mmCIF file with all atom_site columns, C-alpha atoms in Angstrom:
data_model
loop_
_atom_site.group_PDB
_atom_site.id
_atom_site.type_symbol
_atom_site.label_atom_id
_atom_site.label_alt_id
_atom_site.label_comp_id
_atom_site.label_asym_id
_atom_site.label_entity_id
_atom_site.label_seq_id
_atom_site.pdbx_PDB_ins_code
_atom_site.Cartn_x
_atom_site.Cartn_y
_atom_site.Cartn_z
_atom_site.occupancy
_atom_site.B_iso_or_equiv
_atom_site.pdbx_formal_charge
_atom_site.auth_seq_id
_atom_site.auth_comp_id
_atom_site.auth_asym_id
_atom_site.auth_atom_id
_atom_site.pdbx_PDB_model_num
ATOM 1  C CA . MET A 1 1  ? 0.000   0.000  0.000   1.00 0.00 ? 1372 MET A CA 1
ATOM 2  C CA . ARG A 1 2  ? 1.058   3.503  -0.728  1.00 0.00 ? 1373 ARG A CA 1
ATOM 3  C CA . LEU A 1 3  ? 1.237   5.873  2.224   1.00 0.00 ? 1374 LEU A CA 1
ATOM 4  C CA . ALA A 1 4  ? 0.870   9.599  1.797   1.00 0.00 ? 1375 ALA A CA 1
ATOM 5  C CA . MET A 1 5  ? 1.964   11.607 4.780   1.00 0.00 ? 1376 MET A CA 1
ATOM 6  C CA . GLN A 1 6  ? 1.385   15.332 4.931   1.00 0.00 ? 1377 GLN A CA 1
ATOM 7  C CA . ARG A 1 7  ? 3.633   16.503 7.695   1.00 0.00 ? 1378 ARG A CA 1
ATOM 8  C CA . GLN A 1 8  ? 6.283   19.046 8.482   1.00 0.00 ? 1379 GLN A CA 1
ATOM 9  C CA . ASN A 1 9  ? 9.168   18.584 10.867  1.00 0.00 ? 1380 ASN A CA 1
ATOM 10 C CA . ASP A 1 10 ? 8.929   20.673 14.042  1.00 0.00 ? 1381 ASP A CA 1
ATOM 11 C CA . GLY A 1 11 ? 12.721  20.672 14.346  1.00 0.00 ? 1382 GLY A CA 1
ATOM 12 C CA . GLN A 1 12 ? 12.810  17.857 16.916  1.00 0.00 ? 1383 GLN A CA 1
ATOM 13 C CA . GLY A 1 13 ? 11.663  14.997 14.725  1.00 0.00 ? 1384 GLY A CA 1
ATOM 14 C CA . GLN A 1 14 ? 8.188   14.869 16.310  1.00 0.00 ? 1385 GLN A CA 1
ATOM 15 C CA . ALA A 1 15 ? 4.916   15.734 14.586  1.00 0.00 ? 1386 ALA A CA 1
ATOM 16 C CA . SER A 1 16 ? 2.599   18.254 16.251  1.00 0.00 ? 1387 SER A CA 1
ATOM 17 C CA . ASP A 1 17 ? -1.073  17.346 16.941  1.00 0.00 ? 1388 ASP A CA 1
ATOM 18 C CA . ARG A 1 18 ? -2.141  19.379 13.894  1.00 0.00 ? 1389 ARG A CA 1
ATOM 19 C CA . GLU A 1 19 ? 0.370   17.579 11.702  1.00 0.00 ? 1390 GLU A CA 1
ATOM 20 C CA . LYS A 1 20 ? -0.845  14.202 12.983  1.00 0.00 ? 1391 LYS A CA 1
ATOM 21 C CA . GLU A 1 21 ? -4.421  15.158 12.033  1.00 0.00 ? 1392 GLU A CA 1
ATOM 22 C CA . CYS A 1 22 ? -3.242  15.878 8.480   1.00 0.00 ? 1393 CYS A CA 1
ATOM 23 C CA . SER A 1 23 ? -1.676  12.427 8.100   1.00 0.00 ? 1394 SER A CA 1
ATOM 24 C CA . ARG A 1 24 ? -3.694  10.046 6.010   1.00 0.00 ? 1395 ARG A CA 1
ATOM 25 C CA . ARG A 1 25 ? -3.305  6.728  4.302   1.00 0.00 ? 1396 ARG A CA 1
ATOM 26 C CA . ILE A 1 26 ? -4.149  6.417  0.623   1.00 0.00 ? 1397 ILE A CA 1
ATOM 27 C CA . VAL A 1 27 ? -5.328  3.031  -0.630  1.00 0.00 ? 1398 VAL A CA 1
ATOM 28 C CA . THR A 1 28 ? -6.348  2.346  -4.234  1.00 0.00 ? 1399 THR A CA 1
ATOM 29 C CA . SER A 1 29 ? -9.715  0.765  -4.896  1.00 0.00 ? 1400 SER A CA 1
ATOM 30 C CA . ARG A 1 30 ? -7.890  -2.171 -6.533  1.00 0.00 ? 1401 ARG A CA 1
ATOM 31 C CA . GLU A 1 31 ? -5.962  -2.753 -3.285  1.00 0.00 ? 1402 GLU A CA 1
ATOM 32 C CA . LEU A 1 32 ? -9.247  -2.799 -1.348  1.00 0.00 ? 1403 LEU A CA 1
ATOM 33 C CA . MET A 1 33 ? -11.338 -4.776 -3.790  1.00 0.00 ? 1404 MET A CA 1
ATOM 34 C CA . GLY A 1 34 ? -8.805  -7.109 -5.372  1.00 0.00 ? 1405 GLY A CA 1
ATOM 35 C CA . ASN A 1 35 ? -10.581 -8.788 -8.291  1.00 0.00 ? 1406 ASN A CA 1
ATOM 36 C CA . GLY A 1 36 ? -13.985 -8.519 -6.613  1.00 0.00 ? 1407 GLY A CA 1
ATOM 37 C CA . LYS A 1 37 ? -16.725 -5.921 -6.798  1.00 0.00 ? 1408 LYS A CA 1
ATOM 38 C CA . GLU A 1 38 ? -17.592 -5.746 -3.091  1.00 0.00 ? 1409 GLU A CA 1
ATOM 39 C CA . VAL A 1 39 ? -15.980 -5.690 0.349   1.00 0.00 ? 1410 VAL A CA 1
ATOM 40 C CA . ILE A 1 40 ? -17.466 -5.617 3.815   1.00 0.00 ? 1411 ILE A CA 1
ATOM 41 C CA . ILE A 1 41 ? -15.918 -3.093 6.189   1.00 0.00 ? 1412 ILE A CA 1
ATOM 42 C CA . GLU A 1 42 ? -16.430 -3.555 9.910   1.00 0.00 ? 1413 GLU A CA 1
ATOM 43 C CA . HIS A 1 43 ? -16.409 -0.302 11.895  1.00 0.00 ? 1414 HIS A CA 1
ATOM 44 C CA . ALA A 1 44 ? -17.449 0.201  15.513  1.00 0.00 ? 1415 ALA A CA 1
ATOM 45 C CA . GLY A 1 45 ? -19.277 -3.126 15.548  1.00 0.00 ? 1416 GLY A CA 1
ATOM 46 C CA . GLU A 1 46 ? -21.255 -2.314 12.389  1.00 0.00 ? 1417 GLU A CA 1
ATOM 47 C CA . GLU A 1 47 ? -20.847 -3.731 8.904   1.00 0.00 ? 1418 GLU A CA 1
ATOM 48 C CA . TYR A 1 48 ? -20.670 -1.497 5.834   1.00 0.00 ? 1419 TYR A CA 1
ATOM 49 C CA . ARG A 1 49 ? -20.686 -2.659 2.235   1.00 0.00 ? 1420 ARG A CA 1
ATOM 50 C CA . LEU A 1 50 ? -18.408 -0.953 -0.303  1.00 0.00 ? 1421 LEU A CA 1
ATOM 51 C CA . ARG A 1 51 ? -19.127 -1.918 -3.882  1.00 0.00 ? 1422 ARG A CA 1
ATOM 52 C CA . ILE A 1 52 ? -18.250 -0.923 -7.427  1.00 0.00 ? 1423 ILE A CA 1
ATOM 53 C CA . THR A 1 53 ? -21.249 -0.088 -9.624  1.00 0.00 ? 1424 THR A CA 1
ATOM 54 C CA . ARG A 1 54 ? -21.683 -0.869 -13.325 1.00 0.00 ? 1425 ARG A CA 1
ATOM 55 C CA . GLN A 1 55 ? -20.661 2.733  -13.993 1.00 0.00 ? 1426 GLN A CA 1
ATOM 56 C CA . GLN A 1 56 ? -17.383 2.111  -12.077 1.00 0.00 ? 1427 GLN A CA 1
ATOM 57 C CA . LYS A 1 57 ? -18.413 4.322  -9.135  1.00 0.00 ? 1428 LYS A CA 1
ATOM 58 C CA . LEU A 1 58 ? -18.013 3.437  -5.454  1.00 0.00 ? 1429 LEU A CA 1
ATOM 59 C CA . ILE A 1 59 ? -21.049 3.090  -3.200  1.00 0.00 ? 1430 ILE A CA 1
ATOM 60 C CA . LEU A 1 60 ? -20.786 2.681  0.595   1.00 0.00 ? 1431 LEU A CA 1
ATOM 61 C CA . THR A 1 61 ? -23.935 1.455  2.367   1.00 0.00 ? 1432 THR A CA 1
ATOM 62 C CA . LYS A 1 62 ? -24.740 0.322  5.897   1.00 0.00 ? 1433 LYS A CA 1
#
């Protein structure tokens, strides 16, 4: 997976709270879906369905 980190050095090698909030992980849909059209994501005890439509759009439903 590719990681994209948006952060600046505060001079001591530690990220500030604001910089930590800006950090994010970028994952391609192919990495998530593999060869399939649907994945189930579990979050906070709930299941969500992420699927690719016929028009190649992503839909997330509970």
